Structures are given as C-alpha cells and as structure tokens.
GROMACS .gro file of C-alpha atoms in nm:
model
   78
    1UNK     CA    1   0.000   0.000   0.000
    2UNK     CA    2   0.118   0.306  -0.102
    3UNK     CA    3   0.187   0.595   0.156
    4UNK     CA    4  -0.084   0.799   0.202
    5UNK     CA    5   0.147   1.119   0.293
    6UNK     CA    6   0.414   1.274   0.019
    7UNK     CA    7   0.731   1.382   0.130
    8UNK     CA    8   0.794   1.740  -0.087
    9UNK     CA    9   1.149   1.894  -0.157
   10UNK     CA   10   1.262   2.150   0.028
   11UNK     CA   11   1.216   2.398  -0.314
   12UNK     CA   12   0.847   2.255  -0.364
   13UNK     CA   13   0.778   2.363   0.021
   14UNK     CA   14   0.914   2.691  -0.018
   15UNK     CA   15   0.721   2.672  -0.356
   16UNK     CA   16   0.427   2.606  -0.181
   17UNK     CA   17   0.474   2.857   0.114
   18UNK     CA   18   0.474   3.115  -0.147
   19UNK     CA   19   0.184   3.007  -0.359
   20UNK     CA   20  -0.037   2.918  -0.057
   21UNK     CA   21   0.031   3.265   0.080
   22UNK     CA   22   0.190   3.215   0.452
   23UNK     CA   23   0.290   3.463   0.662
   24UNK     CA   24   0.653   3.362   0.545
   25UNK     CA   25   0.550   3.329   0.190
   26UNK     CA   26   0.831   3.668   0.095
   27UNK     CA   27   1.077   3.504   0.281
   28UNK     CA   28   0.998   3.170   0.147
   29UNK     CA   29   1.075   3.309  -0.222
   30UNK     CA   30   1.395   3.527  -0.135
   31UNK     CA   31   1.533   3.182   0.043
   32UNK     CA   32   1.387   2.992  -0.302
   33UNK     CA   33   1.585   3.249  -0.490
   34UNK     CA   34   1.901   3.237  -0.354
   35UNK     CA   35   1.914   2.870  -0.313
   36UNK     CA   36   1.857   2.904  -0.749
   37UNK     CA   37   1.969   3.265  -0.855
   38UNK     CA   38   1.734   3.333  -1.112
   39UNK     CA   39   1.865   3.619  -1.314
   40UNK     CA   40   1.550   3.767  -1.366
   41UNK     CA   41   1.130   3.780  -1.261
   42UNK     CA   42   1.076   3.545  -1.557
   43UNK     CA   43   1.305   3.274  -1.439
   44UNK     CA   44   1.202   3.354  -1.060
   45UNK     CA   45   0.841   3.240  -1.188
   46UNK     CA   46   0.959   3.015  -1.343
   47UNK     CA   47   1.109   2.822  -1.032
   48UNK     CA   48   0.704   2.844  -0.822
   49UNK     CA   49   0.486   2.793  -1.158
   50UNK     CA   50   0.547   2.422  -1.178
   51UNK     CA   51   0.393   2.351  -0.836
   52UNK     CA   52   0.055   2.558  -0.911
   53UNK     CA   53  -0.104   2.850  -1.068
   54UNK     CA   54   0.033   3.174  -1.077
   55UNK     CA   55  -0.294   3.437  -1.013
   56UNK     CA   56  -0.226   3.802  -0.991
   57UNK     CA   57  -0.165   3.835  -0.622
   58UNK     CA   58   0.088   3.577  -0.622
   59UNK     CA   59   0.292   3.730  -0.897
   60UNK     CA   60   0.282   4.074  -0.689
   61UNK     CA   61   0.464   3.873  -0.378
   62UNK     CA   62   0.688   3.719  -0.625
   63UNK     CA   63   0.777   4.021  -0.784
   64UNK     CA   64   0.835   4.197  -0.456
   65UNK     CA   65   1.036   3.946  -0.319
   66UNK     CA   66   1.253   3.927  -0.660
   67UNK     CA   67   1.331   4.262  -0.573
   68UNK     CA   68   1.433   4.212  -0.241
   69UNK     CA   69   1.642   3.949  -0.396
   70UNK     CA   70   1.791   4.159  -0.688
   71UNK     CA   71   1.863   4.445  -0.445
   72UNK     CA   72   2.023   4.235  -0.173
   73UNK     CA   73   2.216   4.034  -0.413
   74UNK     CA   74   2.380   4.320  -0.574
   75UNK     CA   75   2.492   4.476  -0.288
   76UNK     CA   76   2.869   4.547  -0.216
   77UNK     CA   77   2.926   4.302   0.119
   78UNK     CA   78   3.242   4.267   0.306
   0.00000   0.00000   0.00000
C-alpha cells in the first residue's frame, strides 16, 4: 500500500509557502531564490509555476520578493 502522505522537496515547500500565501510566503521566495539565482522575474516564476497556478496576487509577492532578492544580491558586502 502506497503511503498515504508525500514527502515534498525542500524547493516545492518553499514553492508552496509562497503560492499558498503564509505569513513567510516573501521570505519563502527570497530563500527559493538564492538557493537558485534566477537572473531575472521570468526565471524567478519560473522556479514556483510548476507547483501551481500563478494568479495576480501571487505574482505581486513574487515580484516583490525578486526585488528584495535583486537588491540584496547586488549589494557590495564585506
């Protein structure tokens, strides 16, 4: 008998987090982001689509978070 739970990636929870909109769901995607460094919002889709739709208020939090990400990544550091 198969198991009845699935065990999900650590990407495809942080996938999830965002899509599902948690309280962690920005945070989810900057952490998604750097763990993949997508070079831009395309690709940064790119990396949630696969584990479910995509509606308007999810692409905002994406977007925002990519540019948390962008920002943060590009910044001179020590």
């Amino acid at each position: 008998m198969p198991n009845a739970t699935s065990t999900l990636s650590y990407d495809q929870r942080l996938a999830r987090a965002v899509l599902d909109g948690d309280t962690n769901a920005d945070q989810a995607a900057q952490t998604l982001f750097e763990r993949h460094s997508p070079n831009t919002l395309t690709q940064a889709v790119d990396l949630i689509a696969p584990y479910g739709p995509v509606p308007p208020k999810t692409f905002d939090r994406i977007s925002h978070a990519y540019d948390i990400y962008r920002h943060a990544r590009d910044m001179p550091c020590d």
